[in-house]
mmCIF file of C-alpha atoms and ligand atoms in Angstrom:
data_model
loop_
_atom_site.group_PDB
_atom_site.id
_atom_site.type_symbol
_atom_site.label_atom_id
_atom_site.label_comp_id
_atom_site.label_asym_id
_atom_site.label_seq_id
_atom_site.Cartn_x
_atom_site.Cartn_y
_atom_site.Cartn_z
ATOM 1 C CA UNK A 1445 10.655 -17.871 -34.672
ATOM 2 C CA UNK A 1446 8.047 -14.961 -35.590
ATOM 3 C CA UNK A 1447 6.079 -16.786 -33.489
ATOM 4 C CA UNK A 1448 8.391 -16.820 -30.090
ATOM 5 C CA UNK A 1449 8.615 -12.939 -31.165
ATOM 6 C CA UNK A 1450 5.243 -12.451 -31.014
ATOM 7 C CA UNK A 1451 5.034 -14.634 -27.878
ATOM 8 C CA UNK A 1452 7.864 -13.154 -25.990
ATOM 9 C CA UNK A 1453 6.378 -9.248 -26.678
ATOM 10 C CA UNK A 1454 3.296 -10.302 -25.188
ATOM 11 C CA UNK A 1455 4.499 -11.628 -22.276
ATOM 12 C CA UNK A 1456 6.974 -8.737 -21.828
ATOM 13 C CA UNK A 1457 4.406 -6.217 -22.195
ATOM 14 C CA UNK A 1458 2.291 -8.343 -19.566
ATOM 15 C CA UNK A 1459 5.680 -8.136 -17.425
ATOM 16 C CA UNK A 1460 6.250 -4.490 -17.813
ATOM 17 C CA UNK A 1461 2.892 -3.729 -16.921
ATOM 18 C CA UNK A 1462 2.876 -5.548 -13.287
ATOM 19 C CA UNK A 1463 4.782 -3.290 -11.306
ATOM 20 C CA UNK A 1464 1.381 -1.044 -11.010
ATOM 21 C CA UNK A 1465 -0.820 -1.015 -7.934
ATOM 22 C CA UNK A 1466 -3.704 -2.342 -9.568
ATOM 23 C CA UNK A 1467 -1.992 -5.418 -9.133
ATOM 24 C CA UNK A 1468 -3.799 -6.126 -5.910
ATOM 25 C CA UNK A 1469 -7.243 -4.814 -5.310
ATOM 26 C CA UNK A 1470 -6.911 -2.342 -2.724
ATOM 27 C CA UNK A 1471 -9.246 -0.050 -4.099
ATOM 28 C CA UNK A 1472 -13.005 0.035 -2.578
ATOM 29 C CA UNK A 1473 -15.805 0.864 -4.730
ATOM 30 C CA UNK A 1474 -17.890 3.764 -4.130
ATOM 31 C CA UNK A 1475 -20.856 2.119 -2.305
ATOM 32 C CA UNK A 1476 -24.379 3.845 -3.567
ATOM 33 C CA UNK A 1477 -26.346 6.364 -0.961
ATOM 34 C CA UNK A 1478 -23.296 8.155 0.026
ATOM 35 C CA UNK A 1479 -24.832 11.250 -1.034
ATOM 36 C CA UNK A 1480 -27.622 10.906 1.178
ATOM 37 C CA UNK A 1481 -25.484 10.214 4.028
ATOM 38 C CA UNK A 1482 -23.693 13.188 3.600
ATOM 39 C CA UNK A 1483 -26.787 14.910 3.451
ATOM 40 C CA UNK A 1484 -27.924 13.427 6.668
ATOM 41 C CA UNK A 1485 -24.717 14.084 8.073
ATOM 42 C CA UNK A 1486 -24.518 17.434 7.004
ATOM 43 C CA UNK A 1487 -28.238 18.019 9.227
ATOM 44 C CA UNK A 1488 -26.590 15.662 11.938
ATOM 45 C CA UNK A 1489 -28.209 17.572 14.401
ATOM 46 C CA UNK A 1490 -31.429 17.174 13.330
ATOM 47 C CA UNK A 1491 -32.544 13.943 13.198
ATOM 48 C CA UNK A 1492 -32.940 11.719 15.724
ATOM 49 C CA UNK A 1493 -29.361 9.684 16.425
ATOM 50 C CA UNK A 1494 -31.333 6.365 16.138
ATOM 51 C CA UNK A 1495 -32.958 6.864 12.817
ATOM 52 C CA UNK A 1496 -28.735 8.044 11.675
ATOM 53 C CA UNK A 1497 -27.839 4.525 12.676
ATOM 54 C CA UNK A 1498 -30.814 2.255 10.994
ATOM 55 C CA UNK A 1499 -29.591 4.405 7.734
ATOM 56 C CA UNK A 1500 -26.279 3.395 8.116
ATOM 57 C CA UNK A 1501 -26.931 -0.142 9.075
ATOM 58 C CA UNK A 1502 -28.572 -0.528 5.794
ATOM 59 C CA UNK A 1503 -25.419 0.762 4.129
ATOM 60 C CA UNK A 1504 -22.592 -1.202 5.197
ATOM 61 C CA UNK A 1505 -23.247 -4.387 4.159
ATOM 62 C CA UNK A 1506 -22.835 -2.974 0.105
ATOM 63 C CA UNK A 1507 -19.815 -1.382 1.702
ATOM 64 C CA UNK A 1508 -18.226 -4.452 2.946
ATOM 65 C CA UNK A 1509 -19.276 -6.653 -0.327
ATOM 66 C CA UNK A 1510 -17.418 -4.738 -2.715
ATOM 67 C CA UNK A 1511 -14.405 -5.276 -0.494
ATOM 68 C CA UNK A 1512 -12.773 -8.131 -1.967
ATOM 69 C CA UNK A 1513 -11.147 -9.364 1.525
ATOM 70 C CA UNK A 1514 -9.000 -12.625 0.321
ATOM 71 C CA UNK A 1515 -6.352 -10.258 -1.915
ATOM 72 C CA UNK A 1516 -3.613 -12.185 -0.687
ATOM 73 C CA UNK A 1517 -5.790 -14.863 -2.723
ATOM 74 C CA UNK A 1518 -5.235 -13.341 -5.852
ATOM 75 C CA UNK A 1519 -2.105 -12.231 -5.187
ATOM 76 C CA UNK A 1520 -0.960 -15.902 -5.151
ATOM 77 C CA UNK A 1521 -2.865 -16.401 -8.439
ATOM 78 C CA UNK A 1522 -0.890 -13.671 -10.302
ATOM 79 C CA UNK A 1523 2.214 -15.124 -8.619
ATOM 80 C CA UNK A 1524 1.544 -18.218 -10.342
ATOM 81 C CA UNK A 1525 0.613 -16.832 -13.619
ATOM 82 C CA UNK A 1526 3.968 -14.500 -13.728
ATOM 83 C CA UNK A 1527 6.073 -17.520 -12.796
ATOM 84 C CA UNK A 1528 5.164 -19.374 -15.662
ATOM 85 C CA UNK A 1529 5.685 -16.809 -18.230
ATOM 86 C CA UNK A 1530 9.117 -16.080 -16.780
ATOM 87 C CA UNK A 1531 10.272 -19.683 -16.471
ATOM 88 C CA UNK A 1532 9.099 -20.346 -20.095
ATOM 89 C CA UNK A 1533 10.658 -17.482 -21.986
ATOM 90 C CA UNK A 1534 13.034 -15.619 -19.995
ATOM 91 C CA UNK A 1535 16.547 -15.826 -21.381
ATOM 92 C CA UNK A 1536 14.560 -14.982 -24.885
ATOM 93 C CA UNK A 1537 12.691 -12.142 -23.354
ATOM 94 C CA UNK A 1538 15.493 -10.483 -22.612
ATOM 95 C CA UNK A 1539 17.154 -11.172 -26.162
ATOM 96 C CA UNK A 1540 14.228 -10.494 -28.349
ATOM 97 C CA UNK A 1541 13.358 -6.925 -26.536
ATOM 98 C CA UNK A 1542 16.888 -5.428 -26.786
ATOM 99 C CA UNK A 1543 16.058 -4.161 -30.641
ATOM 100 C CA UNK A 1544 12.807 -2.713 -29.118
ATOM 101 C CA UNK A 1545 13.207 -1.321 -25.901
ATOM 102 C CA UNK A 1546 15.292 2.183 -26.583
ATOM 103 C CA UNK A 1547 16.324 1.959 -22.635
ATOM 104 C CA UNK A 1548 18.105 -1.355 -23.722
ATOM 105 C CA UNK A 1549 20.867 0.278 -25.617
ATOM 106 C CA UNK A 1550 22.200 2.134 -22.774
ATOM 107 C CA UNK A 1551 25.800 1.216 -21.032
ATOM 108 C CA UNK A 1552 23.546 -0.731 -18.201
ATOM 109 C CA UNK A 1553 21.868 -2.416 -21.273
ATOM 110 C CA UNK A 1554 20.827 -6.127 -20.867
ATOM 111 C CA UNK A 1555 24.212 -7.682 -20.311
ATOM 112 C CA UNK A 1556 25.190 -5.553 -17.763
ATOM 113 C CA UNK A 1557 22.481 -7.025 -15.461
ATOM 114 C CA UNK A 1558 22.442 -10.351 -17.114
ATOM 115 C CA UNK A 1559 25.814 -11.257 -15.583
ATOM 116 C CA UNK A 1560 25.041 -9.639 -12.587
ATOM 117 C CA UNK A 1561 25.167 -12.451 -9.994
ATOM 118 C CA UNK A 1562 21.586 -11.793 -8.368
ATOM 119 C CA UNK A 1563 20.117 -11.996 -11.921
ATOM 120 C CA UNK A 1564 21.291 -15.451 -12.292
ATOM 121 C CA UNK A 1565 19.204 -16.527 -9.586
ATOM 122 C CA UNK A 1566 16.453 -13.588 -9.860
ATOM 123 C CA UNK A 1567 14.801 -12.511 -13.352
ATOM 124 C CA UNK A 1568 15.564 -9.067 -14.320
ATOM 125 C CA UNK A 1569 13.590 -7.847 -17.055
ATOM 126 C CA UNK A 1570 15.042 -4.053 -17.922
ATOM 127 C CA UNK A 1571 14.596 -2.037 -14.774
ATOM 128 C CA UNK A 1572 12.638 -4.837 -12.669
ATOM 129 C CA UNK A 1573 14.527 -7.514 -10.785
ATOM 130 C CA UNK A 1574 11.844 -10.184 -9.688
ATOM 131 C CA UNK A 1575 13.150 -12.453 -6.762
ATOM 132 C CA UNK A 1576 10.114 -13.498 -5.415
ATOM 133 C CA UNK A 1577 10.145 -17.215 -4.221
ATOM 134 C CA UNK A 1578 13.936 -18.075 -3.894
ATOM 135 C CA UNK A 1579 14.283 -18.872 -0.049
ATOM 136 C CA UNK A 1580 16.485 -15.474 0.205
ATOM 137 C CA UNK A 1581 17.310 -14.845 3.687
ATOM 138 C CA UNK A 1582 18.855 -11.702 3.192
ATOM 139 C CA UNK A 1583 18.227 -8.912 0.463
ATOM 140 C CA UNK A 1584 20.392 -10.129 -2.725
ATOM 141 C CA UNK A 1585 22.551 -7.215 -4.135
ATOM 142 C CA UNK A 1586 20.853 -5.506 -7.115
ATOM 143 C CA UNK A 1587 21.899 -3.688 -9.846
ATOM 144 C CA UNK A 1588 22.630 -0.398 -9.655
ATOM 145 C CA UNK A 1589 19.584 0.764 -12.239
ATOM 146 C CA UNK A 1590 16.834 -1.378 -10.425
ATOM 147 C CA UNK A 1591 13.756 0.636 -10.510
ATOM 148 C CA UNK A 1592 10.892 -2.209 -9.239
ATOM 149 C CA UNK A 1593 12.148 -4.974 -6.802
ATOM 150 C CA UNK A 1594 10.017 -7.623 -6.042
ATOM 151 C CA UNK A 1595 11.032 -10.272 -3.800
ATOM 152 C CA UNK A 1596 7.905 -11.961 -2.443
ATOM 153 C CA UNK A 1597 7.735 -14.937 -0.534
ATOM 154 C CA UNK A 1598 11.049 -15.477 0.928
ATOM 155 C CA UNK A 1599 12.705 -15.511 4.745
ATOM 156 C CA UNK A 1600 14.296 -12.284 4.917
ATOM 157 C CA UNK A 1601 14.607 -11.608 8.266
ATOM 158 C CA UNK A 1602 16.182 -7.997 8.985
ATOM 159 C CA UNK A 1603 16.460 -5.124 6.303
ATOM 160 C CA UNK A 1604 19.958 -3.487 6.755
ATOM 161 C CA UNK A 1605 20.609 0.371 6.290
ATOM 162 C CA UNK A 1606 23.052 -0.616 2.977
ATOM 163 C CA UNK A 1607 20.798 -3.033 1.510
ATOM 164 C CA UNK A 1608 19.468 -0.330 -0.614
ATOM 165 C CA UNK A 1609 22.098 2.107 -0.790
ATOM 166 C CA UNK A 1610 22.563 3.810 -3.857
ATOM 167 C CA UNK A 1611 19.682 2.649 -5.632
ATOM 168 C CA UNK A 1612 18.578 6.402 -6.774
ATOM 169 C CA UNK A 1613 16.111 4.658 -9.131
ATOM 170 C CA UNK A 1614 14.198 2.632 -6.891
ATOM 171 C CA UNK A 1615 10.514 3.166 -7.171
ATOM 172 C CA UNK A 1616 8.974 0.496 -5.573
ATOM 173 C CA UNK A 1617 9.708 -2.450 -3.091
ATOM 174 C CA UNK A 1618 7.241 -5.078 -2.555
ATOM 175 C CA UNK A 1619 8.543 -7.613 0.274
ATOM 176 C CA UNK A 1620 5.668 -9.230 1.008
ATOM 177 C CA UNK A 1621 5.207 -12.360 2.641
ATOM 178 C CA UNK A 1622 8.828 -12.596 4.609
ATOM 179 C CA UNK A 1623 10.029 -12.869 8.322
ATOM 180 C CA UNK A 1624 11.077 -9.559 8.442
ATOM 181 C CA UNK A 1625 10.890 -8.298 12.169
ATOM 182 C CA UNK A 1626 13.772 -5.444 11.766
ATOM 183 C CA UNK A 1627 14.401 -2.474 9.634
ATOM 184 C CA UNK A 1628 17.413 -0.745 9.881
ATOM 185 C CA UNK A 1629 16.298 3.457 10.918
ATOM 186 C CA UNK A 1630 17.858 4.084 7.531
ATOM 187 C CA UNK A 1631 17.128 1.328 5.030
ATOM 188 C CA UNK A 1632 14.930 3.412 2.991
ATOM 189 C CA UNK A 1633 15.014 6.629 4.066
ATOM 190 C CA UNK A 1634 17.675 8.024 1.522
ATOM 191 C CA UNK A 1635 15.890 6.834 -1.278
ATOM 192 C CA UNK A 1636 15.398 9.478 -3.464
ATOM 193 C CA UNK A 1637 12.143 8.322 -5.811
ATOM 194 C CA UNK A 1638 10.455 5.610 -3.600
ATOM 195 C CA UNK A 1639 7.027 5.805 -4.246
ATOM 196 C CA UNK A 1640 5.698 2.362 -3.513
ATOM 197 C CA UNK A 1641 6.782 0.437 -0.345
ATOM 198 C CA UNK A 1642 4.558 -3.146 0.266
ATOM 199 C CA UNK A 1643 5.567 -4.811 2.890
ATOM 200 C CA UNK A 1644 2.421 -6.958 4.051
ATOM 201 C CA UNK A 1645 2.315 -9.992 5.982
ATOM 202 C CA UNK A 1646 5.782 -9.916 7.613
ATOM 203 C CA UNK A 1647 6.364 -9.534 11.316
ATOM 204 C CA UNK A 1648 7.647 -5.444 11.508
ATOM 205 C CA UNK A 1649 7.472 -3.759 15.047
ATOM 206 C CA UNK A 1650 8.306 -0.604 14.053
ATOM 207 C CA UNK A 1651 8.691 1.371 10.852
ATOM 208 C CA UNK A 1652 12.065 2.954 10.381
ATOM 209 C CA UNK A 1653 11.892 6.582 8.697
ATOM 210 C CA UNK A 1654 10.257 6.798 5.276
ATOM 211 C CA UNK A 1655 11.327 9.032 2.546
ATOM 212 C CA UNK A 1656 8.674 11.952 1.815
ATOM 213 C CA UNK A 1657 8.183 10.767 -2.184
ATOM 214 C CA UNK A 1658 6.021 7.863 -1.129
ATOM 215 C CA UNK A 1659 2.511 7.511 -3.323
ATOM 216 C CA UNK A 1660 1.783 3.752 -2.022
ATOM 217 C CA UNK A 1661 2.847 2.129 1.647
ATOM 218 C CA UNK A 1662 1.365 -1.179 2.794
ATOM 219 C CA UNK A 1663 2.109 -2.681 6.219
ATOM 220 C CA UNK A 1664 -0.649 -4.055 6.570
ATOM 221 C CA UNK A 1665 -0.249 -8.164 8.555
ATOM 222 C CA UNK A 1666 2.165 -7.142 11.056
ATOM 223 C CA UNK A 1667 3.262 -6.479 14.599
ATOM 224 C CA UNK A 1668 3.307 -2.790 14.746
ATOM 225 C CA UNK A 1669 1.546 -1.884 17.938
ATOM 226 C CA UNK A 1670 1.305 1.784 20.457
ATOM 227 C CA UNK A 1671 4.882 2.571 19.222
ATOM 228 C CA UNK A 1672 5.405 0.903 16.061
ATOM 229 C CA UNK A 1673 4.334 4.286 13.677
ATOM 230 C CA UNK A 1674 7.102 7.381 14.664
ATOM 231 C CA UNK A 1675 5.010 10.824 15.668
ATOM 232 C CA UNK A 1676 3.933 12.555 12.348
ATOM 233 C CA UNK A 1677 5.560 9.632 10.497
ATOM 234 C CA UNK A 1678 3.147 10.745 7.427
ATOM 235 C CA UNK A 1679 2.789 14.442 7.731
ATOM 236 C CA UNK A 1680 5.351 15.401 4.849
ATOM 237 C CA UNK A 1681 3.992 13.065 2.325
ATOM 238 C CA UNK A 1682 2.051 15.360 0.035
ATOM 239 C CA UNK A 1683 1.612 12.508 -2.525
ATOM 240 C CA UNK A 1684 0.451 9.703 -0.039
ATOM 241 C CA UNK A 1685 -2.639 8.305 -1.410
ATOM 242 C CA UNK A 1686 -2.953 4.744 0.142
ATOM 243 C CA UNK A 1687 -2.220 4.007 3.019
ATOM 244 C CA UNK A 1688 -3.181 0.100 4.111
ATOM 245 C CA UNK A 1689 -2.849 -0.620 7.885
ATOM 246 C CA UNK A 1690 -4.681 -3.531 8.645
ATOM 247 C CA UNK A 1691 -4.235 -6.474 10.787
ATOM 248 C CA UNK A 1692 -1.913 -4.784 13.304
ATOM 249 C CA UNK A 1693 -1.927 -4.108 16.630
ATOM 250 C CA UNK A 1694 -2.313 0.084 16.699
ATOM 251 C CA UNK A 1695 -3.991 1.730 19.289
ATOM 252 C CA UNK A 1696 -4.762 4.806 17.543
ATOM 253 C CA UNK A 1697 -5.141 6.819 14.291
ATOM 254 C CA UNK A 1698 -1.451 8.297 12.914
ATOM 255 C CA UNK A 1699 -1.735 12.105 12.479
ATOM 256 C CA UNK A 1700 -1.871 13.917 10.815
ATOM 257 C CA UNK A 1701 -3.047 12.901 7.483
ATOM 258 C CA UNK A 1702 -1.941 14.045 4.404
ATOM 259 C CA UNK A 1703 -3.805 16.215 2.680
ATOM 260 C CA UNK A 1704 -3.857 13.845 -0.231
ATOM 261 C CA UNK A 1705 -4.211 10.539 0.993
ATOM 262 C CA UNK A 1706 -7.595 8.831 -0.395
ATOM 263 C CA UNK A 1707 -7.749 5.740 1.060
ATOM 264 C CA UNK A 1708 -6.582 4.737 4.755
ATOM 265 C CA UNK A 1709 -7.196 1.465 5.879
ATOM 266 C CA UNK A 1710 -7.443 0.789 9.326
ATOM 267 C CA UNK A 1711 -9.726 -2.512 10.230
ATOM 268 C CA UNK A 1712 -8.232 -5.150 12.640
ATOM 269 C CA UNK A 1713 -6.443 -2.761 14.750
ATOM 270 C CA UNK A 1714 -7.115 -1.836 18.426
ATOM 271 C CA UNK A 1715 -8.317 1.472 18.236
ATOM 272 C CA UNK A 1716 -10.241 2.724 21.300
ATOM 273 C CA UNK A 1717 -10.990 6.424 20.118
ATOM 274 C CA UNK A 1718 -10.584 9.288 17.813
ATOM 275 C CA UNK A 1719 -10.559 13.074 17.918
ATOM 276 C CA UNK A 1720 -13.384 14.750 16.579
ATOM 277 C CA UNK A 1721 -10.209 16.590 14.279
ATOM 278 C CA UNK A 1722 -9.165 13.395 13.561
ATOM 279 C CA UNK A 1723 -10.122 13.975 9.787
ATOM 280 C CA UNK A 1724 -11.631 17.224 9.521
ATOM 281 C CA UNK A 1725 -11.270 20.633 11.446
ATOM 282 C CA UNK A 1726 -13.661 21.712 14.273
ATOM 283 C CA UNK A 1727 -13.464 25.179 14.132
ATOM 284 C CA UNK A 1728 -13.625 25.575 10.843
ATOM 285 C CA UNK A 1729 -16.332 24.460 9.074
ATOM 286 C CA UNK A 1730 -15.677 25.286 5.329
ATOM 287 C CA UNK A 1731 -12.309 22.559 5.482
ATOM 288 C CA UNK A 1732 -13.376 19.759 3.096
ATOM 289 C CA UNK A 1733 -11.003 16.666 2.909
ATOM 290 C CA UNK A 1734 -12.492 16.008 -0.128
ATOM 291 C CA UNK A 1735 -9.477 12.962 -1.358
ATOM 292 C CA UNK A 1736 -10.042 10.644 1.423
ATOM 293 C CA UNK A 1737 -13.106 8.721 0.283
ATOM 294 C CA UNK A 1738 -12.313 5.232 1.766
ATOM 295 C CA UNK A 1739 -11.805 4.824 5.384
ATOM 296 C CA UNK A 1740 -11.965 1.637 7.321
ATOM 297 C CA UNK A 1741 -11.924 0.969 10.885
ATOM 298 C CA UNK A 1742 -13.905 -2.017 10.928
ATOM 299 C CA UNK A 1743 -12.768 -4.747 13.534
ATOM 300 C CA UNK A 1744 -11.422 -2.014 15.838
ATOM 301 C CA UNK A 1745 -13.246 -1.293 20.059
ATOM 302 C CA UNK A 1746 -14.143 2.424 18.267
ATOM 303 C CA UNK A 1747 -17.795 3.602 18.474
ATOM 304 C CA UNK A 1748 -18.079 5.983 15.777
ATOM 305 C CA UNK A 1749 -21.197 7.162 17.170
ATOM 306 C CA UNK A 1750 -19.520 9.135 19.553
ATOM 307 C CA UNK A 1751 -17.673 11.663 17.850
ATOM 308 C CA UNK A 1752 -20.397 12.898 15.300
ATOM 309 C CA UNK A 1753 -18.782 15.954 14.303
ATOM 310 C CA UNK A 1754 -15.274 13.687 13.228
ATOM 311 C CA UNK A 1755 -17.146 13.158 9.816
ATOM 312 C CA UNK A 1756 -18.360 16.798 8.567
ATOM 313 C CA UNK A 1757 -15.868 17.453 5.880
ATOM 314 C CA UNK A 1758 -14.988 13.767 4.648
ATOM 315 C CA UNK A 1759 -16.370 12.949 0.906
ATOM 316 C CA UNK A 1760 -17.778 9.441 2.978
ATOM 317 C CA UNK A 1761 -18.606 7.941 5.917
ATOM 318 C CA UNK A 1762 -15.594 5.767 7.566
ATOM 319 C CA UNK A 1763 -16.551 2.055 7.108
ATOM 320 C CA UNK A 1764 -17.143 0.769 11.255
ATOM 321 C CA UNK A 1765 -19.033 0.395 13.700
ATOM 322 C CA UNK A 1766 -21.744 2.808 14.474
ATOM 323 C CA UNK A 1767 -23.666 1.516 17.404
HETATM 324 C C1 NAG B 928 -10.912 27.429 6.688
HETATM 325 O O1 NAG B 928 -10.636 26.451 5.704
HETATM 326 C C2 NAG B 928 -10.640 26.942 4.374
HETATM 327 C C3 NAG B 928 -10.502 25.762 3.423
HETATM 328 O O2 NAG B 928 -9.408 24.966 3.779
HETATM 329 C C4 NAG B 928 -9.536 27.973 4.232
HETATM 330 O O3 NAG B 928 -9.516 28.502 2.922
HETATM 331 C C5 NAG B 928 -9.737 29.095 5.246
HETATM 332 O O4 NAG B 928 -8.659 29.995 5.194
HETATM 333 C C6 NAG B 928 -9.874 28.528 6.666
HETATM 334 N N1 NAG B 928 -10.232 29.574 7.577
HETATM 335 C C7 NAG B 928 -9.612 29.757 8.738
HETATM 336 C C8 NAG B 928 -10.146 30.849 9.610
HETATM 337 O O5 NAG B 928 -8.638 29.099 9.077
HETATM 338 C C1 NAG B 929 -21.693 4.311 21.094
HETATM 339 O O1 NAG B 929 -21.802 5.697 21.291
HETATM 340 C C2 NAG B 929 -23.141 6.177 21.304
HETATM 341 C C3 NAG B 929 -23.081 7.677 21.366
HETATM 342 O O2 NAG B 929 -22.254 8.127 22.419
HETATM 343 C C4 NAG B 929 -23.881 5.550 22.478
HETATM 344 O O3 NAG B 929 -25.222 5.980 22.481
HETATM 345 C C5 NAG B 929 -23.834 4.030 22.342
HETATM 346 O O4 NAG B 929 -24.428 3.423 23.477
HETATM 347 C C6 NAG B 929 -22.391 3.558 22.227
HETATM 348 N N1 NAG B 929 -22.392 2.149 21.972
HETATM 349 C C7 NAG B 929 -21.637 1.311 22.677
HETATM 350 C C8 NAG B 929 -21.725 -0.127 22.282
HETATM 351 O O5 NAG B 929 -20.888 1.674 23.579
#
């Protein structure tokens, strides 16, 4: 019995501790010489373009190595390795943690959500309901304390405006890996402490309006193209710091960017061109952007040769193509 204890502690505190976004490796390394490159940058106008470009040819391959591409690979792995721990030892989780958990004792304590109907079919361990994997076609009701949904893997379709209503708690939604093609203008736009919002690999056109408290939005394996991303659709979010993109069909950079926002990842788009304000400010030189350290626009028509002055105030050079 001490034993299961023990057992079912570890695996909650495993549990508890998923709903971070470590979880998948977004986060590039700092790739050595960027120093340098600033410098060079800094004295762009001095040295000849050519030798600029053999400098930076040298650098990107570290750049792209320490980019661990296949995430969705080990996002499958840690699928596989939560699964197991919830199938073994769930109904005893939930049990065992009540005399340990303070938040348990509350009037939504365990049993509230334990005869909730979507945690009969779902797992809901304290705040986070896990769905991921249940051929769901639809968003399942959740309880009304939910702070971490995960429903991964499953053939939602459309995200309706009350499919989320009330859930003041919600902090983060990961839906990745659906159909989803359709998001109702206000599905998550009321939501007053959304910070995290993954929504990779589904087939989205267009985002609806996001709420301003977001830290974490990923959309990236999708179908939003010229119109997909609303005008300023990220201006307001002073906490923004990622921001994944890729695999989608935009044709340009959304702007602005918040002040904040370190990492904005771009590659496999269809982006033709930038501003030289893009990032920085031209006419005044003493702006730094000094959060965003990790841009990519690899796999995208730019040349980012041509706007040389797009660069002056970023911590980094934008990971593309320079020639
Ligand atoms: C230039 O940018 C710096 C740093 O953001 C700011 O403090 C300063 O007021 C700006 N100057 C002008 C003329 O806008
Ligand atoms: C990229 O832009 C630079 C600078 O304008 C130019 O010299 C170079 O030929 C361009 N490369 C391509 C492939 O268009």
């Amino acid at each position: 019995m001490l034993a299961r204890l023990v057992l079912g502690l570890v695996i909650l505190d495993a549990a508890m501790t998923a709903p971070t976004p470590e979880v998948i490796n977004y986060d590039s390394e700092t790739y050595d010489a960027i120093l340098d490159d600033l410098d060079n940058l800094y004295n762009y106008e001095n040295i000849p373009v050519r030798q600029a470009e053999v400098k930076r040819v040298t650098m990107m391959p570290s750049g792209s190595r320490e980019f661990p591409t296949p995430a969705p690979q080990s996002e499958e792995v840690l699928e596989e390795e939560e699964e197991e721990e919830e199938e073994e030892s769930t109904p005893r989780l939930i049990d065992g943690s009540s005399s340990q958990e303070p938040e348990f004792t509350g009037a939504l304590g365990p049993h509230t959500d334990e005869d909730f109907p979507t945690c009969l079919l779902c797992t809901c361990i304290s705040t986070t309901v896990y769905c991921d994997d249940h051929e769901l076609d639809a968003i399942p009701p959740l309880p009304r304390n939910t702070a971490y949904f995960y429903s991964r893997f499953n053939r939602i379709k459309k995200i309706n405006r009350n499919d989320f209503a009330s859930l003041n708690d919600l902090k983060r939604i990961d839906l990745t890996s659906n159909l989803i093609s359709e998001i109702d203008e206000d599905a998550f736009r009321k939501l007053p402490q959304l910070q995290e919002l993954v929504l990779r690999d589904n087939k989205i056109r267009q985002l609806p309006e996001l709420p301003a408290t977001l830290t974490f939005i990923d959309v990236s394996n999708n179908r939003l193209g010229r119109k997909g991303i609303k005008q300023e659709a990220f201006k307001d979010m002073y906490d923004l710091r990622h921001l994944y993109l890729t695999d989608n069909n935009l044709d340009h950079i959304p702007l602005p960017l918040p002040e904040n926002l370190r990492a904005l990842h771009l590659q496999n788009n269809n982006i033709l061109e930038m501003h030289e304000d893009t990032f920085c400010n031209v006419k005044n030189l003493t702006y730094i952007r000094k959060a965003l350290e990790d841009i990519r626009l690899d796999g995208n028509p730019i040349n980012l040769s041509r706007t040389p002055q797009a660069y002056m105030c970023l911590p980094r050079l934008p990971i593309g193509s320079l020639v």
